[in-house]
PDB file of C-alpha atoms in Angstrom:
ATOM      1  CA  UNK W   1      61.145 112.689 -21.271  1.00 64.00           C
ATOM      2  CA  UNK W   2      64.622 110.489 -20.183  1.00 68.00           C
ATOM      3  CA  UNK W   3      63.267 108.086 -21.523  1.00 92.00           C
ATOM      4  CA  UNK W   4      65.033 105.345 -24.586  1.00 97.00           C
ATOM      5  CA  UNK W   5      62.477 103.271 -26.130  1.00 97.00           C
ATOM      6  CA  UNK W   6      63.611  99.961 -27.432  1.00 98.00           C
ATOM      7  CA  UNK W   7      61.024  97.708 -29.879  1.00 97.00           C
ATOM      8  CA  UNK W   8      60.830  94.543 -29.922  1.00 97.00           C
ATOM      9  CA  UNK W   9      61.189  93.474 -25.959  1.00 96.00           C
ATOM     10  CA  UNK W  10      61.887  90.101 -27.305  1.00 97.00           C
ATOM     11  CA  UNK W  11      62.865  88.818 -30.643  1.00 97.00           C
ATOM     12  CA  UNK W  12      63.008  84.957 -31.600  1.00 96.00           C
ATOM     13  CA  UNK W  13      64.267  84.930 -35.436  1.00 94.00           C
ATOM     14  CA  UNK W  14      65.666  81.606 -37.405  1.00 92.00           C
ATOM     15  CA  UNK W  15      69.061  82.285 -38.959  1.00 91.00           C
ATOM     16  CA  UNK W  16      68.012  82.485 -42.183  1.00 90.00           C
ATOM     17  CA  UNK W  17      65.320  85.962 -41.133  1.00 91.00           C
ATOM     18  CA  UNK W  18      66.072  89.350 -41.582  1.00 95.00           C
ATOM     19  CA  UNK W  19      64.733  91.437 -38.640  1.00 96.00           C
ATOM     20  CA  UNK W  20      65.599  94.479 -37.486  1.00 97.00           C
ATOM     21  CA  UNK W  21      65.846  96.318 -33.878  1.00 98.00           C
ATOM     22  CA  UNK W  22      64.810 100.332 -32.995  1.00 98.00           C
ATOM     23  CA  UNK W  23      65.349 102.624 -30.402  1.00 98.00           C
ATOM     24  CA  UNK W  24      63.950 105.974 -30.249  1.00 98.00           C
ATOM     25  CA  UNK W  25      64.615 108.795 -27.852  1.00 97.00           C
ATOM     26  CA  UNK W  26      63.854 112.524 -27.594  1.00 93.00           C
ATOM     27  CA  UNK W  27      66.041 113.927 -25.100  1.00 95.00           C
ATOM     28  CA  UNK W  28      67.896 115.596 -27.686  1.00 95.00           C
ATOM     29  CA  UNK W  29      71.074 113.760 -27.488  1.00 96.00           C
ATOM     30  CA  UNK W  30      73.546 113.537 -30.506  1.00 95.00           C
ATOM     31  CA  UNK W  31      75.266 110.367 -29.518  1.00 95.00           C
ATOM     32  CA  UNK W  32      73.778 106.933 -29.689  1.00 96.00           C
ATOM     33  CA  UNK W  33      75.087 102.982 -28.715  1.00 96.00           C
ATOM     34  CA  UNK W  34      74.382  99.342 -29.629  1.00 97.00           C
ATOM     35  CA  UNK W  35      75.621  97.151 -26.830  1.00 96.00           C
ATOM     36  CA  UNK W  36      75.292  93.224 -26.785  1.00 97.00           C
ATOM     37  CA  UNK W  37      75.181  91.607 -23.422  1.00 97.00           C
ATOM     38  CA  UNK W  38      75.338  88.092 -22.812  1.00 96.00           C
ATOM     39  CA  UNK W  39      73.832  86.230 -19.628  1.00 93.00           C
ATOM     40  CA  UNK W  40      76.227  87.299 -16.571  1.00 91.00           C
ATOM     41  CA  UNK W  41      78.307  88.986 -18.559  1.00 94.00           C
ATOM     42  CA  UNK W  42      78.697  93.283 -18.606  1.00 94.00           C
ATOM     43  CA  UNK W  43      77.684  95.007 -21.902  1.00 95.00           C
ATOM     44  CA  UNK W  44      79.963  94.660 -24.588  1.00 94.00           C
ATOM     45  CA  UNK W  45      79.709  98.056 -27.032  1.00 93.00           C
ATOM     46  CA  UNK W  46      79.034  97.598 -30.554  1.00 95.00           C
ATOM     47  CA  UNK W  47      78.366 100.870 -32.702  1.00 94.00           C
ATOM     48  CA  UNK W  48      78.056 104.280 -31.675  1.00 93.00           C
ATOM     49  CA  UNK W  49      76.576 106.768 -33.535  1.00 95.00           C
ATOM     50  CA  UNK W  50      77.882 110.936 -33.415  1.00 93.00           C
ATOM     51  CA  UNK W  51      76.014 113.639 -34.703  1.00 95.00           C
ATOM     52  CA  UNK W  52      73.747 110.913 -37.257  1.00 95.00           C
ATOM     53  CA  UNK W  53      77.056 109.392 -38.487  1.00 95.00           C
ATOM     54  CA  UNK W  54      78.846 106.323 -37.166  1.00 94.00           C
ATOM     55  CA  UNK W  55      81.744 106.919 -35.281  1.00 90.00           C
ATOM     56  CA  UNK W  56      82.829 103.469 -33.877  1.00 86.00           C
ATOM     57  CA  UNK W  57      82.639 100.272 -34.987  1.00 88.00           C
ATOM     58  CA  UNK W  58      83.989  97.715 -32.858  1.00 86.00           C
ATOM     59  CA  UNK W  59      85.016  95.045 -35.760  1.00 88.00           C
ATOM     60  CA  UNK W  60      81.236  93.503 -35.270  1.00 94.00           C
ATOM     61  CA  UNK W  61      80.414  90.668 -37.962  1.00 95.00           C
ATOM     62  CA  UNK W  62      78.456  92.472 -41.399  1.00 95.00           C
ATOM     63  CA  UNK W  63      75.794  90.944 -40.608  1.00 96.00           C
ATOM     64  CA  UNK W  64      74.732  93.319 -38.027  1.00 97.00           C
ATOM     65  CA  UNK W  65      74.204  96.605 -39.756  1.00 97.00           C
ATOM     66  CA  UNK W  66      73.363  99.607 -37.569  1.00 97.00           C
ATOM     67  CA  UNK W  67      71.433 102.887 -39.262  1.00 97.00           C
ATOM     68  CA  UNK W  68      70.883 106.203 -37.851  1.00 97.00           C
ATOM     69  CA  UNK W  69      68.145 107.867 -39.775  1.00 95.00           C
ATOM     70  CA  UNK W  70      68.022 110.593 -38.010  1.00 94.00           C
ATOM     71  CA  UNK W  71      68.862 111.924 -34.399  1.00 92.00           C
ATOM     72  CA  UNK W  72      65.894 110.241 -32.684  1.00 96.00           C
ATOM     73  CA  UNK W  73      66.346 106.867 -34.140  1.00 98.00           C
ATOM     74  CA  UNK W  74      68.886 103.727 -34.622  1.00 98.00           C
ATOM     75  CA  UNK W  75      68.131 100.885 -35.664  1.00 98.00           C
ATOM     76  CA  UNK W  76      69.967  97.200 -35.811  1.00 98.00           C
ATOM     77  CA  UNK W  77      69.188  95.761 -38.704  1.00 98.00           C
ATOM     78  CA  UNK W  78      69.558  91.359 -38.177  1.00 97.00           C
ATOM     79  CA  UNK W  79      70.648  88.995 -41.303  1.00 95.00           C
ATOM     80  CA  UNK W  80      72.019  85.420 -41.239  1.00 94.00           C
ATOM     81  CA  UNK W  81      72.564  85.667 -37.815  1.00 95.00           C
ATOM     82  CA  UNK W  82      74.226  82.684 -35.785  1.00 95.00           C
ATOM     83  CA  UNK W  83      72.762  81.038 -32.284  1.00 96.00           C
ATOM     84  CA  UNK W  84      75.656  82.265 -30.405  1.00 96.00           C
ATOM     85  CA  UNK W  85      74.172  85.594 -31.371  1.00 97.00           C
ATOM     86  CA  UNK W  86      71.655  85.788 -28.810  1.00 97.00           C
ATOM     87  CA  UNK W  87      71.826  88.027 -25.946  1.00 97.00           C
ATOM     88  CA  UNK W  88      70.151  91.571 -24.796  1.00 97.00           C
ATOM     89  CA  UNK W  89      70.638  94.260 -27.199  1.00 98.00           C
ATOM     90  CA  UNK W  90      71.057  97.394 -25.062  1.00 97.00           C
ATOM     91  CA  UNK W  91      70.823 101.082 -26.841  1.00 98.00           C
ATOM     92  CA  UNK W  92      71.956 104.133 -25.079  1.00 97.00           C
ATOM     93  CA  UNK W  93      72.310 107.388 -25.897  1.00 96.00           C
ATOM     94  CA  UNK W  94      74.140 110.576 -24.089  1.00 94.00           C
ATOM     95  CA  UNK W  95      74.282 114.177 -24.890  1.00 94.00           C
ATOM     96  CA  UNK W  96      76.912 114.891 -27.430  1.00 89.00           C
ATOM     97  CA  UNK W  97      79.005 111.841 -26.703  1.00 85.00           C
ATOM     98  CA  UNK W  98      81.269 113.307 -24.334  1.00 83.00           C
ATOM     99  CA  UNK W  99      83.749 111.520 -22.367  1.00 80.00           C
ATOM    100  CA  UNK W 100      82.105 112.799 -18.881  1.00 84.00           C
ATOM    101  CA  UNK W 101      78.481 111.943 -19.802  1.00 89.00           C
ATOM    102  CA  UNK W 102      76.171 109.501 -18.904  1.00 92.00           C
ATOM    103  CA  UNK W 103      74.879 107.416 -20.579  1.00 95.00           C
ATOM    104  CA  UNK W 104      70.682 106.649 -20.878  1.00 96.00           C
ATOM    105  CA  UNK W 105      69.425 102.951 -21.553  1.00 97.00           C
ATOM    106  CA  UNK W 106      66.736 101.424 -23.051  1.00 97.00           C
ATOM    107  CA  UNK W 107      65.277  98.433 -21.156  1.00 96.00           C
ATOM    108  CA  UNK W 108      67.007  96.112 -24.158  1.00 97.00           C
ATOM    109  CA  UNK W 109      66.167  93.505 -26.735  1.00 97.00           C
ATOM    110  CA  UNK W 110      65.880  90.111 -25.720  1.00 97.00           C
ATOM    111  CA  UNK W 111      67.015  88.028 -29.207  1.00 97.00           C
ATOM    112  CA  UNK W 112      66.471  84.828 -29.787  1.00 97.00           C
ATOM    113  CA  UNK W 113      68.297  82.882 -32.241  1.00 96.00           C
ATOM    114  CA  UNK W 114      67.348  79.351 -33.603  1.00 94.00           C
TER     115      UNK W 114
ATOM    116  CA  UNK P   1      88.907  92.692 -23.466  1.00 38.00           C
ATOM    117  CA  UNK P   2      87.826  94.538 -20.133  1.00 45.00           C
ATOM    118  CA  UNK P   3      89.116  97.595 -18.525  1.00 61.00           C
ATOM    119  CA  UNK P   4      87.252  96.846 -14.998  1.00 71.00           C
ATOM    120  CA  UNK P   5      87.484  93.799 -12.787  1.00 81.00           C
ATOM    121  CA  UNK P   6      85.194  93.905  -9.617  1.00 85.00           C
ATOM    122  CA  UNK P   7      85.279  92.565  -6.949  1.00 85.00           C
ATOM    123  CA  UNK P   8      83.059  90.489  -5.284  1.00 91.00           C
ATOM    124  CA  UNK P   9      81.366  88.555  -8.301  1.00 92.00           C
ATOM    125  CA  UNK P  10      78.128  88.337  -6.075  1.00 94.00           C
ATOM    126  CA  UNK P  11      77.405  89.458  -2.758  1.00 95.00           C
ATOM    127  CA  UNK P  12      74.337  88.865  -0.327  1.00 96.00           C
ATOM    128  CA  UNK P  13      73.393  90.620   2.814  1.00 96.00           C
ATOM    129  CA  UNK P  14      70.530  91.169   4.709  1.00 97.00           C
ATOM    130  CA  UNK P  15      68.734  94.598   4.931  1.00 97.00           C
ATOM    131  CA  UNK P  16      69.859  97.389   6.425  1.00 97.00           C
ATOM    132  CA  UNK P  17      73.473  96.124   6.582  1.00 97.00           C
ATOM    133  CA  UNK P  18      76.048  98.269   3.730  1.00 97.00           C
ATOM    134  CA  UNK P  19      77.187  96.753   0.896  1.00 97.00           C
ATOM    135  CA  UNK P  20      80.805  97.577  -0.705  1.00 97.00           C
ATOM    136  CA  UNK P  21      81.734  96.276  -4.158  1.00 96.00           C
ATOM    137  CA  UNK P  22      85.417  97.255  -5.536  1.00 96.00           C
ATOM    138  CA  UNK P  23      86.356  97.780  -9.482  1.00 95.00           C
ATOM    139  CA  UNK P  24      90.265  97.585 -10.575  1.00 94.00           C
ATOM    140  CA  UNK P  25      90.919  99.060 -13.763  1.00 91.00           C
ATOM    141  CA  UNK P  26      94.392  98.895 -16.020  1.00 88.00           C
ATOM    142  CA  UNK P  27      95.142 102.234 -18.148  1.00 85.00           C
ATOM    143  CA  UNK P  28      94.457 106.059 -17.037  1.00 85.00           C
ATOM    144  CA  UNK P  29      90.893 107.009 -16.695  1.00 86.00           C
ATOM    145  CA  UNK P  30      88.922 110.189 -17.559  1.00 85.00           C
ATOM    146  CA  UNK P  31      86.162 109.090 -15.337  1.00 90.00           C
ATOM    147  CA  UNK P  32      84.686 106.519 -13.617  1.00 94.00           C
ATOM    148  CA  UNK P  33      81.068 105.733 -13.920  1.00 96.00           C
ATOM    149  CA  UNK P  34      78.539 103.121 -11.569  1.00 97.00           C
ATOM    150  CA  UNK P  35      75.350 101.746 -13.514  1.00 97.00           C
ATOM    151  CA  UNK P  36      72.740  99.309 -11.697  1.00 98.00           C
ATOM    152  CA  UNK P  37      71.163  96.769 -13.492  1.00 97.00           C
ATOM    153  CA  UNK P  38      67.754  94.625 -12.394  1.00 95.00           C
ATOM    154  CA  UNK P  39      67.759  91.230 -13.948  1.00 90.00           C
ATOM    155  CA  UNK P  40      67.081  91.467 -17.586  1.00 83.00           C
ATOM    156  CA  UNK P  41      66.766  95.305 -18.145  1.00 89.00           C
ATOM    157  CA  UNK P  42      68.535  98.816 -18.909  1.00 91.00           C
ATOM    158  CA  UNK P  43      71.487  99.908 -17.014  1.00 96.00           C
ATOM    159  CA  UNK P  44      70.511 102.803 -15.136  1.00 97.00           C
ATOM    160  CA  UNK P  45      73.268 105.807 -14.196  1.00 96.00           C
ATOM    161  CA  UNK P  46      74.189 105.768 -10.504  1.00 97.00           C
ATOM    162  CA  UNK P  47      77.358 108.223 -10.018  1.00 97.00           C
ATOM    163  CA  UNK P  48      80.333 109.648 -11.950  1.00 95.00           C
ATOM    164  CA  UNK P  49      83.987 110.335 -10.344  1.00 96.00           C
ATOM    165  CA  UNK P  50      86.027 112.252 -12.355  1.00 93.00           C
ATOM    166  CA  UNK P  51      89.663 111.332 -12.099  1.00 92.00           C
ATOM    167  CA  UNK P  52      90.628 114.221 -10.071  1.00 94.00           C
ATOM    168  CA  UNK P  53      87.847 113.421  -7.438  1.00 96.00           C
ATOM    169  CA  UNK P  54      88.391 111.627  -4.487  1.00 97.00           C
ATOM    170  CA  UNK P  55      84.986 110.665  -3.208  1.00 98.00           C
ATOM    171  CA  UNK P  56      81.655 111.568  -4.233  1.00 97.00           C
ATOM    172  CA  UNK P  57      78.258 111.023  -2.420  1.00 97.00           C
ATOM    173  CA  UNK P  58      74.849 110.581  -3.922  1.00 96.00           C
ATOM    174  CA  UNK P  59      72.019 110.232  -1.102  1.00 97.00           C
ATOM    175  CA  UNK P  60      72.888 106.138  -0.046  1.00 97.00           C
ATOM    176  CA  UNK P  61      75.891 105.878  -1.963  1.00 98.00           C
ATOM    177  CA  UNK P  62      79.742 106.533  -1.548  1.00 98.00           C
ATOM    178  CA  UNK P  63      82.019 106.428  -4.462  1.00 98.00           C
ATOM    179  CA  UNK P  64      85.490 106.832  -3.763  1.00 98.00           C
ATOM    180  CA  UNK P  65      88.482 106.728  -6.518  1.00 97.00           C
ATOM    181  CA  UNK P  66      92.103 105.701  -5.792  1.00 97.00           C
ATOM    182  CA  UNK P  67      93.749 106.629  -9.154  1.00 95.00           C
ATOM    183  CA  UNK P  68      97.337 105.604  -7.631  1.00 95.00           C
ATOM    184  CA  UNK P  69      95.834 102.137  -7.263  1.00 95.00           C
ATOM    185  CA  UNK P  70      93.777 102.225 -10.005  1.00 94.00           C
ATOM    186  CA  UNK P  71      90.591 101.224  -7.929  1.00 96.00           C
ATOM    187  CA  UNK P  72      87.493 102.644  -6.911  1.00 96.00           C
ATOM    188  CA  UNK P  73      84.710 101.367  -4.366  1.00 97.00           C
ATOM    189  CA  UNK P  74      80.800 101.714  -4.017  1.00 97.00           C
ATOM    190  CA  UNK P  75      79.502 101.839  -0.454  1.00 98.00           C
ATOM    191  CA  UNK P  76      75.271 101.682  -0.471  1.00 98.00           C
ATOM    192  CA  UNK P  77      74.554 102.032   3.092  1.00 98.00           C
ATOM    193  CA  UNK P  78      71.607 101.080   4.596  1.00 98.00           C
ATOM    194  CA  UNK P  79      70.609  98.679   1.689  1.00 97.00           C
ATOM    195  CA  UNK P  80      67.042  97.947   0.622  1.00 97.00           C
ATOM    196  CA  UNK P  81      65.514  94.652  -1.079  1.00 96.00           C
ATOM    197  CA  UNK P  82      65.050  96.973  -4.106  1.00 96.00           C
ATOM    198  CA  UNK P  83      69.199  97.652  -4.251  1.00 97.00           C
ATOM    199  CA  UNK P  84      69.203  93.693  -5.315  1.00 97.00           C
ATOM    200  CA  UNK P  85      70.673  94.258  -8.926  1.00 97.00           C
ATOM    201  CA  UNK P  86      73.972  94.201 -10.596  1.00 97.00           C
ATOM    202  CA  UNK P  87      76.260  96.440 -10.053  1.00 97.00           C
ATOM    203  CA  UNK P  88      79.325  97.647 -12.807  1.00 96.00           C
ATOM    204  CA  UNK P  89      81.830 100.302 -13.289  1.00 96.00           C
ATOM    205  CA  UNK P  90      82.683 101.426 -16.176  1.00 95.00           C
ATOM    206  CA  UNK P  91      85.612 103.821 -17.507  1.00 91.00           C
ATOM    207  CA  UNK P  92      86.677 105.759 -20.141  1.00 80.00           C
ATOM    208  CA  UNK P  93      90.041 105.546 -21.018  1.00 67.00           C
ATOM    209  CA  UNK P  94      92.007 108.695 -21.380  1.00 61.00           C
ATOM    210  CA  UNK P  95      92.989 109.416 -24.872  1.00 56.00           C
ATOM    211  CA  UNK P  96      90.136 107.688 -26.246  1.00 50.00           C
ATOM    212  CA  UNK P  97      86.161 109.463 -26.603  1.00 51.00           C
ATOM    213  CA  UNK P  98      82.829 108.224 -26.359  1.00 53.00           C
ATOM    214  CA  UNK P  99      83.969 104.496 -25.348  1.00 77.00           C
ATOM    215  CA  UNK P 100      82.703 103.613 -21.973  1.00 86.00           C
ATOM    216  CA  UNK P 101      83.837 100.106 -21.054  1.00 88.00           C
ATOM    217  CA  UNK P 102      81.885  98.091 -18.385  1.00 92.00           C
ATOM    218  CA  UNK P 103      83.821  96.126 -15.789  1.00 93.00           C
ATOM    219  CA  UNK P 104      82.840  92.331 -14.924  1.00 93.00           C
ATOM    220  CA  UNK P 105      79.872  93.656 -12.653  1.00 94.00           C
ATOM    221  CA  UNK P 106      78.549  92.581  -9.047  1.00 96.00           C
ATOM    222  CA  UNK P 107      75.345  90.961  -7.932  1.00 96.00           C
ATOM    223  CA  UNK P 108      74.365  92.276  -4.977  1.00 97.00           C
ATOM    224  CA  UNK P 109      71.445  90.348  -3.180  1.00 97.00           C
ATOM    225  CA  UNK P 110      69.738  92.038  -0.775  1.00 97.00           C
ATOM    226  CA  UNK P 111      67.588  89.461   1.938  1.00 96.00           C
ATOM    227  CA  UNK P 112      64.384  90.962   3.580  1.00 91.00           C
TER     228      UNK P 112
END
């Protein structure tokens, strides 16, 4: 199984919902990414996860607030958001989190926000 | 801010033809990665060059690395309507782990 599951495939919230994303994979890896992308634009990382424990945070607004339950799962847990918010929500996820691994995607989240 | 720049922003040619797309990027590299991505989805892993590669080859594609010029280029030969996607390089800057950073990407449109 290569593959990364990501739930919802689209998302329209208000800004006042809370809401929250998953991804799921069973490859094994130990490393695991939120990336935003907007409309013609590349992927933008947000969070990465290492070994269950968050290991980058790319100065992204509180009110995205990733989890890592366990090494299978992340989730992106939505509150308050802002209209300028929506965009595809990518997770990934690579083997340890090497710097000469590739990375695995899930086929995204489209988000809505109103 | 992004490491890559590339270079066409879109490109269309008919099928059969090649299609090259060129990435610049600004600070030393470990690697340099190619993803594909169809309109709307995941990015999908195409090739890694490691910094002390040269050129790399992976069935219809040709990767090659200039590290002097801080450039690399993708060559799909013998394109296919089903190579219509966008295109991006991505690095990961030396000194730094587990941040892969995606250049400004290419559509590529391939005509039937």
């Amino acid at each position: 199984d290569t593959e990364v599951t990501q739930t919802p495939k689209h998302l329209v919230m208000g800004m006042t919902n809370k809401k929250s994303l998953k991804c799921e994979q069973h490859m094994g890896h130990r490393a695991m990414y939120w990336y935003k992308q907007k409309a013609k634009k590349p992927p933008e990382l947000m969070f990465v996860y290492s070994y269950e424990k968050l290991s980058i945070n790319e100065s992204v607004p509180s009110r995205f607030s990733p989890e890592c339950p366990n090494s299978s799962l992340l989730n992106l847990h939505l509150h308050a958001l802002q209209p300028e918010d929506s965009a595809l929500y990518l997770c990934a996820s690579s083997h340890k989190g090497g710097t000469n691994e590739k990375l695995f995607f899930g086929s995204g989240t489209q988000l809505s926000v109103l | 801010s992004q490491q890559g720049e590339e270079d066409p922003q879109a490109l269309s040619i008919q099928e059969g033809e090649n299609a090259t797309m060129n990435c610049s990027y600004k600070t030393s590299i470990n690697n340099l990665q190619w993803y594909r991505q169809n309109s709307g989805r995941g990015l999908v892993h195409l090739i890694l060059i490691r910094s002390n590669e040269r050129e790399k080859h992976s069935g219809r594609l040709r990767v090659t690395l200039d590290t002097s010029k801080k450039s690399s280029s993708l060559l799909i030969t013998a394109s296919r309507a089903a190579d219509t996607a966008s295109y991006f390089c991505a690095t990961v800057t030396s000194g730094s782990a587990r941040q892969l950073t995606f250049g400004s990407g290419t559509q590529l449109t391939v005509l039937p």
